CSV table of C-alpha atoms in Angstrom, one decimal:
chain,number,residue,atom,x,y,z
A,90,MET,CA,128.6,38.0,187.7
A,91,ALA,CA,130.4,39.9,184.8
A,92,ALA,CA,132.2,42.2,187.9
A,93,LEU,CA,133.5,39.0,189.6
A,94,LEU,CA,135.3,37.8,186.2
A,95,SER,CA,138.9,38.7,186.3
A,96,SER,CA,140.8,37.2,183.5
A,97,PRO,CA,140.7,38.1,179.9
A,98,ARG,CA,139.5,34.4,179.1
A,99,GLU,CA,136.7,34.5,181.4
A,100,VAL,CA,135.5,37.9,180.1
A,101,PHE,CA,135.6,36.5,176.5
A,102,THR,CA,133.7,33.5,177.4
A,103,GLU,CA,130.9,35.3,178.8
A,104,ALA,CA,131.0,37.9,175.9
A,105,VAL,CA,130.7,35.0,173.3
A,106,ARG,CA,127.7,33.8,175.5
A,107,ALA,CA,126.0,37.2,175.5
A,108,VAL,CA,126.6,37.5,171.7
A,109,LEU,CA,125.5,33.8,170.9
A,110,GLU,CA,122.4,34.3,173.5
A,111,THR,CA,121.4,37.5,171.6
A,112,TRP,CA,121.7,35.9,168.0
A,113,PRO,CA,118.1,35.4,166.8
A,114,VAL,CA,119.2,32.5,164.3
A,115,LEU,CA,120.8,30.3,167.1
A,116,GLN,CA,117.9,31.0,169.5
A,117,ILE,CA,115.2,30.1,166.9
A,118,ALA,CA,117.3,27.0,166.2
A,119,VAL,CA,117.4,25.9,170.1
A,120,ASP,CA,113.7,27.3,170.5
A,121,ASN,CA,112.1,24.7,167.8
A,122,GLY,CA,114.6,22.0,168.5
A,123,PHE,CA,116.7,21.8,165.4
A,124,GLY,CA,119.3,20.5,167.0
A,125,GLY,CA,117.3,17.4,168.4
A,126,VAL,CA,116.5,16.9,172.4
A,127,TYR,CA,120.0,18.4,173.1
A,128,SER,CA,119.5,21.9,171.5
A,129,GLN,CA,120.0,23.8,174.6
A,130,GLN,CA,123.0,21.7,175.5
A,131,LYS,CA,124.6,22.1,171.8
A,132,ALA,CA,124.0,26.1,172.4
A,133,ASP,CA,125.7,26.0,175.6
A,134,TRP,CA,129.0,24.0,174.0
A,135,MET,CA,129.0,26.3,171.1
A,136,VAL,CA,130.0,29.2,173.7
A,137,ASP,CA,133.0,27.1,174.6
A,138,ALA,CA,133.8,25.8,170.9
A,139,VAL,CA,133.9,29.4,169.8
A,140,GLN,CA,136.1,31.0,172.6
A,141,GLN,CA,138.5,27.9,172.2
A,142,TYR,CA,138.5,28.4,168.4
A,143,PHE,CA,139.8,32.0,169.1
A,144,HIS,CA,142.3,30.8,171.9
A,145,ASP,CA,143.7,27.9,169.5
A,146,ASN,CA,144.2,30.1,166.6
A,147,SER,CA,146.2,33.7,166.2
A,148,ASP,CA,145.0,36.3,164.4
A,149,LEU,CA,141.7,35.2,162.9
A,150,GLU,CA,139.9,37.1,160.4
A,151,GLN,CA,136.3,38.0,160.5
A,152,ASP,CA,135.6,35.5,157.5
A,153,GLU,CA,137.1,32.5,159.0
A,154,VAL,CA,135.0,33.1,162.2
A,155,GLU,CA,131.9,33.4,160.1
A,156,ASP,CA,133.1,30.0,158.3
A,157,PHE,CA,133.2,28.4,161.9
A,158,LEU,CA,130.1,29.7,163.2
A,159,SER,CA,128.4,28.4,159.9
A,160,ASP,CA,129.8,25.1,160.2
A,161,LEU,CA,128.7,24.7,163.9
A,162,MET,CA,124.9,25.8,162.8
A,163,ASN,CA,125.1,23.5,159.9
A,164,ASN,CA,126.5,20.6,161.7
A,165,GLU,CA,124.9,21.0,165.1
A,166,PHE,CA,121.4,22.4,164.1
A,167,ASP,CA,121.0,21.4,160.4
A,168,THR,CA,120.4,25.3,159.9
A,169,MET,CA,122.1,27.2,157.1
A,170,VAL,CA,122.3,30.9,158.0
A,171,ASP,CA,120.9,33.0,155.0
A,172,ASP,CA,119.8,36.2,157.0
A,173,GLY,CA,123.0,38.1,156.9
A,174,SER,CA,123.6,38.2,160.6
A,175,LEU,CA,126.9,36.1,160.3
A,176,PRO,CA,129.1,38.7,159.3
A,177,GLN,CA,127.6,40.9,162.3
A,178,VAL,CA,128.0,38.0,164.9
A,179,ALA,CA,131.6,37.2,163.9
A,180,GLN,CA,132.5,41.1,164.0
A,181,LYS,CA,131.1,41.5,167.7
A,182,VAL,CA,132.9,38.2,168.8
A,183,CYS,CA,136.2,39.3,167.0
A,184,VAL,CA,135.8,43.3,168.5
A,185,MET,CA,135.3,41.6,171.8
A,186,PHE,CA,138.2,39.4,171.5
A,187,GLN,CA,140.6,41.9,170.7
A,188,GLN,CA,139.4,44.2,173.3
A,189,CYS,CA,140.2,41.4,175.7
A,190,LYS,CA,143.5,40.4,174.2
A,191,GLU,CA,144.1,44.4,174.7
A,192,GLY,CA,143.2,44.2,178.4
A,193,LYS,CA,139.8,46.6,177.9
A,194,LEU,CA,137.9,44.3,180.2
A,195,PRO,CA,135.6,47.5,181.5
A,196,GLU,CA,134.7,48.1,177.9
A,197,VAL,CA,133.9,44.4,176.9
A,198,ARG,CA,131.9,44.1,180.3
A,199,GLN,CA,130.0,47.1,179.2
A,200,GLN,CA,128.8,45.5,176.0
A,201,ILE,CA,128.3,42.2,177.6
A,202,SER,CA,125.7,44.4,180.0
A,203,GLN,CA,124.1,45.9,176.7
A,204,LEU,CA,123.8,42.3,175.2
A,205,THR,CA,122.3,40.9,178.3
A,206,LEU,CA,119.9,44.3,178.6
A,207,GLU,CA,118.9,43.2,174.9
A,208,LYS,CA,118.3,39.3,176.0
A,209,SER,CA,115.9,40.7,179.1
A,210,ARG,CA,114.0,42.6,176.5
A,211,GLY,CA,113.1,39.3,175.0
A,212,ARG,CA,113.3,36.8,172.4
A,213,ALA,CA,110.2,36.5,169.9
A,214,LYS,CA,107.3,37.1,172.0
A,215,ALA,CA,103.7,36.8,171.2
A,216,THR,CA,101.5,39.5,172.6
A,217,SER,CA,98.0,39.9,171.9
A,218,ILE,CA,96.8,43.1,170.2
A,219,LYS,CA,93.3,44.0,169.3
A,220,THR,CA,92.1,44.9,166.0
A,221,PRO,CA,90.5,48.3,165.3
A,222,THR,CA,87.3,46.8,165.1
A,223,GLU,CA,87.6,45.2,168.5
A,224,GLU,CA,88.8,48.2,170.0
A,225,ALA,CA,85.6,50.2,168.8
A,226,GLU,CA,83.1,47.3,170.0
A,227,GLY,CA,85.1,46.7,172.9
A,228,SER,CA,84.5,43.0,172.6
A,229,ASP,CA,86.4,39.8,172.2
A,230,ASP,CA,84.7,37.4,169.8
A,231,GLY,CA,87.3,34.9,169.5
A,232,ASP,CA,89.5,36.6,166.8
A,233,GLU,CA,93.1,37.0,168.1
A,234,CYS,CA,96.0,39.0,166.5
A,235,MET,CA,99.6,38.3,167.6
A,236,ASP,CA,102.3,40.7,167.2
A,237,CYS,CA,105.9,39.0,167.4
A,238,ASP,CA,108.7,41.3,168.1
A,239,GLU,CA,112.3,40.0,167.8
A,240,ALA,CA,114.8,42.0,169.8
A,241,GLY,CA,117.8,43.4,167.8
A,242,VAL,CA,115.8,42.4,164.6
A,243,GLY,CA,113.4,44.7,164.3
A,244,ALA,CA,110.9,42.1,162.7
A,245,SER,CA,107.1,42.2,163.2
A,246,VAL,CA,105.0,39.5,162.1
A,247,SER,CA,100.8,39.8,162.4
A,248,SER,CA,98.8,36.5,162.0
A,249,THR,CA,94.9,36.0,162.7
A,250,ALA,CA,92.7,33.3,163.7
A,251,ALA,CA,89.3,33.2,162.4
A,252,LYS,CA,86.2,32.6,164.5
A,253,GLN,CA,85.1,29.2,165.2
A,254,GLN,CA,81.9,28.0,163.8
A,255,PRO,CA,80.3,25.6,166.1
A,256,SER,CA,77.7,24.1,163.6
A,257,SER,CA,80.5,23.1,161.2
A,258,SER,CA,81.7,19.6,161.3
A,259,ALA,CA,83.6,19.8,158.0
A,260,PRO,CA,87.5,19.5,157.8
A,261,LYS,CA,89.7,22.6,158.6
A,262,GLU,CA,90.1,24.8,155.6
A,263,GLU,CA,92.6,27.5,155.3
A,264,GLU,CA,91.7,30.9,153.3
A,265,GLU,CA,94.7,33.4,152.1
A,266,GLU,CA,94.4,36.9,152.0
A,267,GLU,CA,96.8,39.7,150.6
A,268,GLU,CA,97.2,42.4,153.0
A,269,GLU,CA,98.4,45.8,151.9
A,270,ASP,CA,101.8,45.3,153.3
A,271,GLY,CA,102.5,42.3,151.3
A,272,TRP,CA,101.9,39.9,154.4
A,273,THR,CA,99.4,36.8,153.6
A,274,VAL,CA,97.0,35.9,156.2
A,275,VAL,CA,96.2,32.7,156.6
A,276,CYS,CA,92.6,32.0,158.1
A,277,ARG,CA,91.6,28.7,159.7
A,278,LYS,CA,88.1,27.9,159.6
A,279,LYS,CA,86.2,24.7,161.2
């Protein structure tokens, strides 16, 4: 699709879309409905709002773009961005805008392709993994570990679900254990 885009404005719009679609903060907000039932529509609208902001304002500085993105996230998704990603996202968009303005469309298309590839690698995905004891025993007795990887962030989270005890009719209790790496594992028992 990027090869069909000819005008710098169209290429820039697709660049903004690619950057925002690979921004974990926005994707978490959309996936969890922080913007209400229309979260995805708000994310789509954000692409147009950002590209229009660049075309309406000449010589934007990175901090102005950061403020604009921060305001959009706060107003539309009730989300304060504290993870340090705002400067990175603003810089990517500013660089791509400048390249489009200078007519360096092939470079921007290449960056869009790279971002699209990152997106296809996935958002936070949950995949089952076996614990070392399960691998040794070769059995699955109800324990599960989930490994969540976020593309572009390098974050990894592990959680453990406890065995279900059919004889227990007591309400669910939560136990917390401190792992060696600093993570707290919360186990649920029935």
